[in-house]
Short mmCIF file of N, CA and C in Angstrom, two decimals:
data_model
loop_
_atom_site.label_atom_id
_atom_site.label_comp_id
_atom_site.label_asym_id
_atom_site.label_seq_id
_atom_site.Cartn_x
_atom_site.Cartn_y
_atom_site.Cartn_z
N UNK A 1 87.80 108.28 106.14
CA UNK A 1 88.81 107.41 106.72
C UNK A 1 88.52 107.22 108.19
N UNK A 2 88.62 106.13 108.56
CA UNK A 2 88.29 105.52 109.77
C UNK A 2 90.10 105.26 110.90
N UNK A 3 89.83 105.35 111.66
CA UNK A 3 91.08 105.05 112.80
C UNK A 3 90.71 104.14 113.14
N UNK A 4 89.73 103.09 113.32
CA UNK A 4 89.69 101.61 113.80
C UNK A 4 89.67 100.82 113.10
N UNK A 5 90.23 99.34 113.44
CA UNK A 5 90.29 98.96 112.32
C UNK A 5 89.42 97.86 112.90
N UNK A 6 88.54 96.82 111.41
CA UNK A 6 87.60 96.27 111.36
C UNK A 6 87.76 94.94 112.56
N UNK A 7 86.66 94.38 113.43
CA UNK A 7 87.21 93.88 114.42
C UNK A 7 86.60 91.83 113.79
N UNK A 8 87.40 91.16 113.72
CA UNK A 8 87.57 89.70 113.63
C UNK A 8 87.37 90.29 112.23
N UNK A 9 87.78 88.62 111.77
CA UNK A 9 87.88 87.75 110.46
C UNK A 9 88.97 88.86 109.01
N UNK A 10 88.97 88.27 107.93
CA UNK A 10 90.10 88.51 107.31
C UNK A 10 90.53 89.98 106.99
N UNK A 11 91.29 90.70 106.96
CA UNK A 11 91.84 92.23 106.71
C UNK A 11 92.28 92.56 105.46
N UNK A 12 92.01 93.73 105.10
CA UNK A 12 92.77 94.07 103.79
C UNK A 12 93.92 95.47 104.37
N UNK A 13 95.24 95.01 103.04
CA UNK A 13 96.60 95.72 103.90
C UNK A 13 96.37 96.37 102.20
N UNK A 14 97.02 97.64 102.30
CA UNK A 14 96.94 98.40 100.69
C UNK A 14 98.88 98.69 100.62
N UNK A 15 98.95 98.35 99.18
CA UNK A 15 100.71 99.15 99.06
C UNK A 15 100.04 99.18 97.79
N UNK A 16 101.18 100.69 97.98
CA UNK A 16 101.42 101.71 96.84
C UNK A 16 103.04 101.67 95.95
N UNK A 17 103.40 101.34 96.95
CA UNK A 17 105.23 101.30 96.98
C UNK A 17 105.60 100.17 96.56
N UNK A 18 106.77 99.61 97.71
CA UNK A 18 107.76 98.18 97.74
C UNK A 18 106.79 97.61 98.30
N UNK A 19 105.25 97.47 98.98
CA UNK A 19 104.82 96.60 99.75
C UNK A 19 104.03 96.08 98.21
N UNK A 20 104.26 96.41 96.76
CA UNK A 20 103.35 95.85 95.78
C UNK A 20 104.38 94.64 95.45
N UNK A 21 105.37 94.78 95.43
CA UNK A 21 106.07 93.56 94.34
C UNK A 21 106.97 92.62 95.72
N UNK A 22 107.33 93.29 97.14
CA UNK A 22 107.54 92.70 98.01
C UNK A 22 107.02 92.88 99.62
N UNK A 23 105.96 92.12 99.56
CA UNK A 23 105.00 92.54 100.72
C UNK A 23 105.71 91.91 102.08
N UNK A 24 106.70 90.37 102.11
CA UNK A 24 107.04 90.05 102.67
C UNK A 24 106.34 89.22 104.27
N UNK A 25 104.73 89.19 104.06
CA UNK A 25 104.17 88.90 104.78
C UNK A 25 102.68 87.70 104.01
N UNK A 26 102.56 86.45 104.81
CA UNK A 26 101.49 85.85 103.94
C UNK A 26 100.05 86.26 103.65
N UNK A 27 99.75 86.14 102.70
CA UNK A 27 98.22 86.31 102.46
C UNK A 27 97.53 85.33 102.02
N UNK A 28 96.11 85.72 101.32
CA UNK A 28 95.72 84.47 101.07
C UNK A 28 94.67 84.73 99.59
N UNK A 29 94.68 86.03 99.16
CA UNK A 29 94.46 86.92 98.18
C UNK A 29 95.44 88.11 97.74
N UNK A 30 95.89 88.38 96.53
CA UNK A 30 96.33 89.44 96.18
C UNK A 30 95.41 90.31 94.97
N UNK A 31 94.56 91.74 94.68
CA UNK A 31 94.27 92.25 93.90
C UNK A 31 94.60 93.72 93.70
N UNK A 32 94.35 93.88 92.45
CA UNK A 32 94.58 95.63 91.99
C UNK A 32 93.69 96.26 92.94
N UNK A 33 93.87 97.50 93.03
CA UNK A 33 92.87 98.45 93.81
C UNK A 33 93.09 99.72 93.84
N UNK A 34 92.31 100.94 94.28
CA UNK A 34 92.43 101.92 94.06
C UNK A 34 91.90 102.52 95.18
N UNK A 35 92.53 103.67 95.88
CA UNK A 35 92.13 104.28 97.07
C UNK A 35 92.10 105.73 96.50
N UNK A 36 90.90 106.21 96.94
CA UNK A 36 90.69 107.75 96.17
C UNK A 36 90.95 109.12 97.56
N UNK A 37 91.37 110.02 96.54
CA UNK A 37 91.67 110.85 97.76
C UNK A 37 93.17 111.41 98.42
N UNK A 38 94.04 110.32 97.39
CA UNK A 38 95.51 110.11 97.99
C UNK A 38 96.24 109.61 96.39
N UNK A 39 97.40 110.59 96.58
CA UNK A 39 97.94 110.24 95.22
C UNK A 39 99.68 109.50 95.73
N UNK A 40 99.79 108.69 94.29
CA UNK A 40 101.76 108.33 95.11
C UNK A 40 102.79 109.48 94.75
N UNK A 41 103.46 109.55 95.32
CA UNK A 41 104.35 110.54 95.76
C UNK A 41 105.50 110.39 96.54
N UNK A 42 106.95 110.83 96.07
CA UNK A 42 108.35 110.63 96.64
C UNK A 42 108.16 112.19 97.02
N UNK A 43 107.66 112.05 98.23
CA UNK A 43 106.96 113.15 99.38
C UNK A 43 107.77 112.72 100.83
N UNK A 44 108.42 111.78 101.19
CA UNK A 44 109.11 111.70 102.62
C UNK A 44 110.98 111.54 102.21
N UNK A 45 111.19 112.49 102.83
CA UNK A 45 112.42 112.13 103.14
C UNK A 45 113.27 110.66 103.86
N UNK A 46 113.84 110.12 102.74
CA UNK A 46 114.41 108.67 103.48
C UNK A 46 115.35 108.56 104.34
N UNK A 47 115.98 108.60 105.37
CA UNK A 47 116.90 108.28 106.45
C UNK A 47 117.24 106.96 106.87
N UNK A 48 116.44 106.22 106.43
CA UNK A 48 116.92 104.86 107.15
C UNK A 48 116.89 104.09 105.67
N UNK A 49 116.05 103.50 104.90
CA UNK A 49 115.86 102.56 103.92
C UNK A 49 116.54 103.13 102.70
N UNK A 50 116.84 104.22 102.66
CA UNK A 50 116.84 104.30 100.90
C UNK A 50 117.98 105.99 100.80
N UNK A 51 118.12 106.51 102.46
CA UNK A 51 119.20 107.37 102.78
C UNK A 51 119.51 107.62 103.63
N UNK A 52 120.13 108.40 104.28
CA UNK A 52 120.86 108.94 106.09
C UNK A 52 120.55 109.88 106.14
N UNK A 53 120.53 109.55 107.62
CA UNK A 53 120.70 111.51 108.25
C UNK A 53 121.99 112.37 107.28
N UNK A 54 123.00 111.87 106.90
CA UNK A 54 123.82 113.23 106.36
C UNK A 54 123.08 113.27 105.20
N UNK A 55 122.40 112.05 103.92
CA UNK A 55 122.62 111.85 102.79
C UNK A 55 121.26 111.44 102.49
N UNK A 56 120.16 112.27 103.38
CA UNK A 56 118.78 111.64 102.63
C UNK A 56 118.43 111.63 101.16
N UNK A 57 117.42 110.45 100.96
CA UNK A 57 116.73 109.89 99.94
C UNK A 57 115.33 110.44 100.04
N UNK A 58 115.00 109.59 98.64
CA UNK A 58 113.44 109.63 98.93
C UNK A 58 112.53 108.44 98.78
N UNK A 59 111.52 108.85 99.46
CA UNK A 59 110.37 107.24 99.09
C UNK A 59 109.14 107.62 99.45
N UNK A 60 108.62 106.94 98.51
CA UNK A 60 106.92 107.56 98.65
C UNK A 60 106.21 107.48 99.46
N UNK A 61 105.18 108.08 99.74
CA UNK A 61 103.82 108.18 100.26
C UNK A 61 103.27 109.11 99.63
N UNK A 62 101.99 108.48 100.31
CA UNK A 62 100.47 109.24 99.66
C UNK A 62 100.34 110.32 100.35
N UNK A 63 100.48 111.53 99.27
CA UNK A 63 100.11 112.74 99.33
C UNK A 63 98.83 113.09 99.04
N UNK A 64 97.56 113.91 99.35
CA UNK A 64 96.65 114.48 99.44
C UNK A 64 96.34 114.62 97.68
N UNK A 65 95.07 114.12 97.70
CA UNK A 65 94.77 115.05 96.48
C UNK A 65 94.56 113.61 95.32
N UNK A 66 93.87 113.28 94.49
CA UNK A 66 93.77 112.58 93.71
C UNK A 66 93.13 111.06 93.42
N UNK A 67 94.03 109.81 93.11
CA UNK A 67 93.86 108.39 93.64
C UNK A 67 94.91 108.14 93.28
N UNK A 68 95.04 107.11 93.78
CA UNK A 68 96.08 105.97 93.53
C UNK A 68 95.99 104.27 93.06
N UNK A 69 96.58 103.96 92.28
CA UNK A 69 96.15 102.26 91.70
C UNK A 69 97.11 101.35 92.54
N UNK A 70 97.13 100.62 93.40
CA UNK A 70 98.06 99.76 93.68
C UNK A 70 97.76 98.62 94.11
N UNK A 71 97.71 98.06 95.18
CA UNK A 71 97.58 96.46 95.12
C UNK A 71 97.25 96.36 96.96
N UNK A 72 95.77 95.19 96.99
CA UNK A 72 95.36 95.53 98.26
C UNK A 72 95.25 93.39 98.27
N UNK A 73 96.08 93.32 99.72
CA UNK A 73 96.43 91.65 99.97
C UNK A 73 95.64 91.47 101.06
N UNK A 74 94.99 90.40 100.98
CA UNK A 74 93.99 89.69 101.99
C UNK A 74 94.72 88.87 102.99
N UNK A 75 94.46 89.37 104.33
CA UNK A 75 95.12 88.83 105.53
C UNK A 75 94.86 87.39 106.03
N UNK A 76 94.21 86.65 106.30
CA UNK A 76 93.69 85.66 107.15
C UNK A 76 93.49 86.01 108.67
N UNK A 77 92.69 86.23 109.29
CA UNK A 77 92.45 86.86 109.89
C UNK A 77 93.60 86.01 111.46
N UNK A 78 93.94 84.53 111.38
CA UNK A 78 94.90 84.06 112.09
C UNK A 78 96.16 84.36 112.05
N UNK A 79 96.40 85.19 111.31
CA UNK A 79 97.64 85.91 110.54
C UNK A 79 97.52 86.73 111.18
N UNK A 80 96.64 87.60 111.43
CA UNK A 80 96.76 89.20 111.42
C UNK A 80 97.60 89.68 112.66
N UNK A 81 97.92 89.07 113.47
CA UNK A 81 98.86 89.92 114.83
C UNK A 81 100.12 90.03 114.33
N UNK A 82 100.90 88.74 113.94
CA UNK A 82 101.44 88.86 112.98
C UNK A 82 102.27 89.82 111.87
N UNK A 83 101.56 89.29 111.06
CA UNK A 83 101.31 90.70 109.92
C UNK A 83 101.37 92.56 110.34
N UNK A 84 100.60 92.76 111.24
CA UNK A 84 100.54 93.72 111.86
C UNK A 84 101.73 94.47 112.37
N UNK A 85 102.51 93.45 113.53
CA UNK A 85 103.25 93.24 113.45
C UNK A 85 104.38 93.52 112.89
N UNK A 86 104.43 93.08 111.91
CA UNK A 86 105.72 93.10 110.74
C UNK A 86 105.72 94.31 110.01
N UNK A 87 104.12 94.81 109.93
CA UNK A 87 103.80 95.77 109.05
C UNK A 87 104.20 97.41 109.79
N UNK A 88 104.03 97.06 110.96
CA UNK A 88 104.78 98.54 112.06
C UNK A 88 106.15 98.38 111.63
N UNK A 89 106.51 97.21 112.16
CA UNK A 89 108.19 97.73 112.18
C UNK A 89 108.61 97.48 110.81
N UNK A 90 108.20 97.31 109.43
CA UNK A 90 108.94 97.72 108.51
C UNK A 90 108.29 98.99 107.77
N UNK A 91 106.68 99.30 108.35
CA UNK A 91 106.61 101.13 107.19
C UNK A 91 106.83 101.94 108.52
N UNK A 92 107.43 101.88 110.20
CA UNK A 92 107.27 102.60 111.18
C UNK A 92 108.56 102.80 111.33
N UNK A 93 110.04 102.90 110.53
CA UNK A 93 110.90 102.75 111.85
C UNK A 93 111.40 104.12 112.31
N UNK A 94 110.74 105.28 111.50
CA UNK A 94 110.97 107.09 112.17
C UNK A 94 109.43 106.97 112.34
N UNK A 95 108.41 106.84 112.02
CA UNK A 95 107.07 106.97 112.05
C UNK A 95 106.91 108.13 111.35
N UNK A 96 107.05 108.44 110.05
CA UNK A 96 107.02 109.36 109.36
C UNK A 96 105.35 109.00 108.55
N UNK A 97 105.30 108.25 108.94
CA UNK A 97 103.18 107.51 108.29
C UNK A 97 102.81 107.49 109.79
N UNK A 98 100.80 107.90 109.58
CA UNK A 98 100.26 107.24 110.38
C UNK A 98 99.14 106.23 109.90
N UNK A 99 98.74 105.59 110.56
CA UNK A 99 98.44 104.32 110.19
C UNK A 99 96.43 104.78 109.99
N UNK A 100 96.18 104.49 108.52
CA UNK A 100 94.31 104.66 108.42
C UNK A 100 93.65 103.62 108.08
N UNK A 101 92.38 103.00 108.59
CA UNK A 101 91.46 102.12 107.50
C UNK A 101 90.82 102.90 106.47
N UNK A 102 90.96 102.42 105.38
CA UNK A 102 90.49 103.48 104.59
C UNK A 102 89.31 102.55 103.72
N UNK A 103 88.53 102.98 102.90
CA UNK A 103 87.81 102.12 101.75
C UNK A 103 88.64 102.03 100.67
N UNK A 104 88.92 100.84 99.83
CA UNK A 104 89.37 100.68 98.17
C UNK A 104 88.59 99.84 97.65
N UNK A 105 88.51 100.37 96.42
CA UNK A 105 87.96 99.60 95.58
C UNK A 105 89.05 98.47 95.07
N UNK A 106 88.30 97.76 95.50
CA UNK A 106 89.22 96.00 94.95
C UNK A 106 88.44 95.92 93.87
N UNK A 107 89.56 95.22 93.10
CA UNK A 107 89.07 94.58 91.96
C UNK A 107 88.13 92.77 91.72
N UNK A 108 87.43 93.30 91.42
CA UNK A 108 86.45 91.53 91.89
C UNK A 108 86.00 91.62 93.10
N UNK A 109 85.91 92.63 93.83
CA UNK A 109 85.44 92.49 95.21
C UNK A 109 84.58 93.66 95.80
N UNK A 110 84.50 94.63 95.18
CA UNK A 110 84.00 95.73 95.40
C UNK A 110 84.98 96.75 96.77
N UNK A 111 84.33 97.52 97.10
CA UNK A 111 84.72 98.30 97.87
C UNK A 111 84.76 97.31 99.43
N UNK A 112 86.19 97.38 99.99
CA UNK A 112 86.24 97.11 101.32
C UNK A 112 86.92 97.82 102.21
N UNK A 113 87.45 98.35 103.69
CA UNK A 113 88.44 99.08 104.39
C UNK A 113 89.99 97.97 104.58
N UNK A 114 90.62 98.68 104.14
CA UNK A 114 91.97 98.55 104.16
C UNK A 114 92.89 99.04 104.88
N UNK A 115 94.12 98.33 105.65
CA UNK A 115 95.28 99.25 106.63
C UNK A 115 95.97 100.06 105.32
N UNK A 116 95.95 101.39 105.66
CA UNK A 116 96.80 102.36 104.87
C UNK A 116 97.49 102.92 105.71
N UNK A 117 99.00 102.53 105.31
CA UNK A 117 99.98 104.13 105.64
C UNK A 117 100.04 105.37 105.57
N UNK A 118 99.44 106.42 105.74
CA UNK A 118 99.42 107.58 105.45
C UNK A 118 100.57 108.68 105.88
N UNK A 119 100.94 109.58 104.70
CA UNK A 119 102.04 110.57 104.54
C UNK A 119 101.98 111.26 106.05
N UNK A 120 102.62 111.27 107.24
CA UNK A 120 102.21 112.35 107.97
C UNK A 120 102.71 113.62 107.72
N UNK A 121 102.02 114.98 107.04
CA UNK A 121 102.63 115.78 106.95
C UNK A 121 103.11 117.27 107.49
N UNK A 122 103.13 116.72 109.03
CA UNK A 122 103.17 117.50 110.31
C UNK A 122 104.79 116.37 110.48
N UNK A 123 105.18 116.04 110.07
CA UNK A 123 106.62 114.74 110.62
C UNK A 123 107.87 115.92 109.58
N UNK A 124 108.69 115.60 110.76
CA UNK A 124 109.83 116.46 109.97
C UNK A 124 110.61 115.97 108.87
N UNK A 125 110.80 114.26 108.53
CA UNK A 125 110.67 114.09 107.23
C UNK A 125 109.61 114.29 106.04
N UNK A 126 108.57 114.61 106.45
CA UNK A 126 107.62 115.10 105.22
C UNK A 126 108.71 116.13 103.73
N UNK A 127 108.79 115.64 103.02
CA UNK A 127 109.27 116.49 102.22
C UNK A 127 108.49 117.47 101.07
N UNK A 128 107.56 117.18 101.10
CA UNK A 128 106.02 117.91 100.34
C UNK A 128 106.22 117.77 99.24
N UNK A 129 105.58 118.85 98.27
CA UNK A 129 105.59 118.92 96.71
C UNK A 129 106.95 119.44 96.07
N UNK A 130 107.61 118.40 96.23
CA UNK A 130 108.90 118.67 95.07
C UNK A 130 108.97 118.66 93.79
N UNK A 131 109.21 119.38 92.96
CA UNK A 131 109.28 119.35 91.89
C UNK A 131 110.20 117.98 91.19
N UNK A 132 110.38 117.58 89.78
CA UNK A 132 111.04 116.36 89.45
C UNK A 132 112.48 116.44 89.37
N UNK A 133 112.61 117.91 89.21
CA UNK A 133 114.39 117.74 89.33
C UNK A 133 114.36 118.10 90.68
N UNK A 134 114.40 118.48 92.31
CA UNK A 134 114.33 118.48 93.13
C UNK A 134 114.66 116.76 93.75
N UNK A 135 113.32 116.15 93.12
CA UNK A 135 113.39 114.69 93.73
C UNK A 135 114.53 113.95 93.03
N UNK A 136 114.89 114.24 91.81
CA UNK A 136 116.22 113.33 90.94
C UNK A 136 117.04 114.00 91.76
N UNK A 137 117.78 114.85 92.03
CA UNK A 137 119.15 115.15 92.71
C UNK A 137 118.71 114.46 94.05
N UNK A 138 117.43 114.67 94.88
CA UNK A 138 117.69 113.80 96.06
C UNK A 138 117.69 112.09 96.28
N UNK A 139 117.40 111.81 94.74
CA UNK A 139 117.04 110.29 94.67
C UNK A 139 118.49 109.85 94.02
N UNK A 140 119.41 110.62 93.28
CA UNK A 140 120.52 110.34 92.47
C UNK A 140 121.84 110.20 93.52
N UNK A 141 121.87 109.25 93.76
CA UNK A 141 123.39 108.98 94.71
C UNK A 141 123.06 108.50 95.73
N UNK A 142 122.22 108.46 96.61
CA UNK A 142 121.43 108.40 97.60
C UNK A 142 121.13 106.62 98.00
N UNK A 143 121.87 106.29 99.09
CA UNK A 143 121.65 105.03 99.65
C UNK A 143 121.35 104.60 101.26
N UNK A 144 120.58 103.63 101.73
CA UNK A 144 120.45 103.33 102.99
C UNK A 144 120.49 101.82 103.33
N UNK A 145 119.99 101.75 104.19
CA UNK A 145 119.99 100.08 104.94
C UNK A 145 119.31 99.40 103.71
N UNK A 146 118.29 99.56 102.88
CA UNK A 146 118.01 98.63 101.89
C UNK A 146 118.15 99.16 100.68
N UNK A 147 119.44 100.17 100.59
CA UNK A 147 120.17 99.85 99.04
C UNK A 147 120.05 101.19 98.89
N UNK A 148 120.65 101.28 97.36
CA UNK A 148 120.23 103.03 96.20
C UNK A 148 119.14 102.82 96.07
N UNK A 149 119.05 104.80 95.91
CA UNK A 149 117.33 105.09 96.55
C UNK A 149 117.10 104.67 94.79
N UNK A 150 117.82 104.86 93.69
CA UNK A 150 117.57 104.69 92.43
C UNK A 150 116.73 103.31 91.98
N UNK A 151 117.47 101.99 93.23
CA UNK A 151 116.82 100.99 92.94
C UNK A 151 115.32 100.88 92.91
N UNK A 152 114.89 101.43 94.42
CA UNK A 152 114.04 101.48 94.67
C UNK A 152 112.65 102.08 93.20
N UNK A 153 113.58 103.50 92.53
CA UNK A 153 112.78 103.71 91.73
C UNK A 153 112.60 102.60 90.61
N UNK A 154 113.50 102.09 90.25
CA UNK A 154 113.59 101.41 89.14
C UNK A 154 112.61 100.44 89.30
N UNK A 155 112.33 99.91 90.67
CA UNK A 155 111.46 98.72 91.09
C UNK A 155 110.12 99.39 90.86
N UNK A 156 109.49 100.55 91.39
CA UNK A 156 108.62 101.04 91.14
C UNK A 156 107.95 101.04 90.03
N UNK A 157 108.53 101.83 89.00
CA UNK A 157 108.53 102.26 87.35
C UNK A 157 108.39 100.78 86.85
N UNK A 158 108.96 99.42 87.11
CA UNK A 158 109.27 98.45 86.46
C UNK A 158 108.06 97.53 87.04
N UNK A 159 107.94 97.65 88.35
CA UNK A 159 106.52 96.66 88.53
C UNK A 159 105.22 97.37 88.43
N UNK A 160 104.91 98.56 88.18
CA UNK A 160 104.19 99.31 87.79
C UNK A 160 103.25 99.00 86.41
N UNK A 161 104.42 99.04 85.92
CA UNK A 161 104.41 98.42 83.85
C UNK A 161 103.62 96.76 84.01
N UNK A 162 104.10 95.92 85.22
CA UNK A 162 103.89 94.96 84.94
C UNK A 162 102.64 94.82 85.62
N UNK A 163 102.33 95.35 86.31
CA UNK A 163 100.69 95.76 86.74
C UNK A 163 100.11 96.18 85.63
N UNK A 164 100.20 97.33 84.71
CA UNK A 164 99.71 97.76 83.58
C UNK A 164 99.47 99.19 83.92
N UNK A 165 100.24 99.55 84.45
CA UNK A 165 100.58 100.98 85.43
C UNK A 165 101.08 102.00 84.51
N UNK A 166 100.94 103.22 83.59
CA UNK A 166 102.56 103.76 82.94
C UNK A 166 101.84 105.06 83.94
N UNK A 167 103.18 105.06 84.72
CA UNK A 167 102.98 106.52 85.27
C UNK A 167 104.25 107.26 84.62
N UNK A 168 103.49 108.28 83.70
CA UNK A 168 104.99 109.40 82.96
C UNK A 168 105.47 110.11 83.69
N UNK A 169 105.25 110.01 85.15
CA UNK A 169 106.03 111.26 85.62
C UNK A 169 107.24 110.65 86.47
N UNK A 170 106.91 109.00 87.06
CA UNK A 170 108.06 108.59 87.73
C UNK A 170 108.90 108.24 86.61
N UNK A 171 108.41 107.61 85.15
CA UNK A 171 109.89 107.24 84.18
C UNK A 171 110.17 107.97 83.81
N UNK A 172 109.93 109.18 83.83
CA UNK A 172 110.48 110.65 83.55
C UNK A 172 111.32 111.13 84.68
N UNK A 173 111.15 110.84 85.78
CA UNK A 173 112.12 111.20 87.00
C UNK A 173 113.08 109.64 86.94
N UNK A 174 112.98 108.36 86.46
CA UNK A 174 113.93 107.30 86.72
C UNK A 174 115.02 108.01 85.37
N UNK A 175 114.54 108.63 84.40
CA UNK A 175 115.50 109.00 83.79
C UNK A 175 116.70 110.26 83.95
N UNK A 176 115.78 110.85 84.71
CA UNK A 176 116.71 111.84 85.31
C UNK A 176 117.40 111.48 86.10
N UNK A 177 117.45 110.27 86.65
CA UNK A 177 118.05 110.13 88.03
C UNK A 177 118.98 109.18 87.20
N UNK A 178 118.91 108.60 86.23
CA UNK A 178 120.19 107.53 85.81
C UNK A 178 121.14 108.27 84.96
N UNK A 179 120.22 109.76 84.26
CA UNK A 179 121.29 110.72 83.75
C UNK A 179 122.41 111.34 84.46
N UNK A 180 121.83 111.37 85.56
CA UNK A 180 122.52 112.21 86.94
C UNK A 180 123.51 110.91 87.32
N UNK A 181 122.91 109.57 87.54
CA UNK A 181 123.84 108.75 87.90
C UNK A 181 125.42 108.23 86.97
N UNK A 182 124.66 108.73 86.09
CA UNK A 182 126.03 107.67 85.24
C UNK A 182 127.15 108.28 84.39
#
């Protein structure tokens, strides 16, 4: 993993999360991809998006150890201040990530460096390796500035599938968390 990031013409941005089904920023390519080395994980404590300081949530990042499949969007490189931009202040607003170029394998494109968020896990929201009932009681009730942290899972688990994604361990935790909810 590299700390600079590639200098002129178009960028690749990687989400694992909400930046797959709502990136909220233009591109000019979207593909599958895979970054090795880093697995997804409801590993940070949420405070602002998804819980509070009294009533944290959770929301993922990439934890150490594995890969991950998610979706890597092509910038335009006239875009990119922009984008950039937008991309601090909506994965920065505790700075609980620090920011990597990393390599992924794109699909149809081979391997290129990509902006990745990375878990910081020296940040006092880091919440580490929780077990699944650990993360359902902190994900079950749990709301912030952009909603129940439950939604959030449900969006996950649900655009996941529609990628061609089945991860058994988050619809195994969305079920715990709607048992707990309802």
């Amino acid at each position: 993993m590299s700390s600079e990031q590639p200098q002129g013409g178009d960028r690749w941005v990687f989400g694992y999360g909400s930046l797959m089904w709502r990136p909220g920023f233009p591109f000019i390519d979207r593909r599958t991809a895979v970054l090795h080395g880093r697995r997804r994980a409801f590993c940070i404590y949420s405070v602002h998006h998804r819980g509070t300081y009294e009533r944290p949530g959770l929301v993922l990042g990439l934890a150490p150890g594995g890969a991950v499949r998610g979706v890597a969007y092509r910038v335009a490189e006239a875009a990119w201040p922009e984008v950039y931009a937008y991309l601090r202040e909506r994965e920065q607003p505790t700075e609980t990530y620090f920011e990597a170029w990393s390599k992924l394998r794109i699909d149809g494109n081979g391997e290129a460096p990509a902006l990745v968020f990375l878990s910081d896990r020296k940040h006092g929201q880091w919440a580490g390796a929780l077990t699944l009932e650990q993360q359902a009681q902190l994900i079950a009730g749990a709301s912030g500035l952009s909603g129940p942290n439950i939604d959030y899972l449900r969006d996950l688990v649900m655009h996941l599938r529609e990628d061609g994604v089945r991860d058994h361990a988050m619809e195994a935790l969305l079920k715990m968390v709607e048992a707990r909810e309802a």
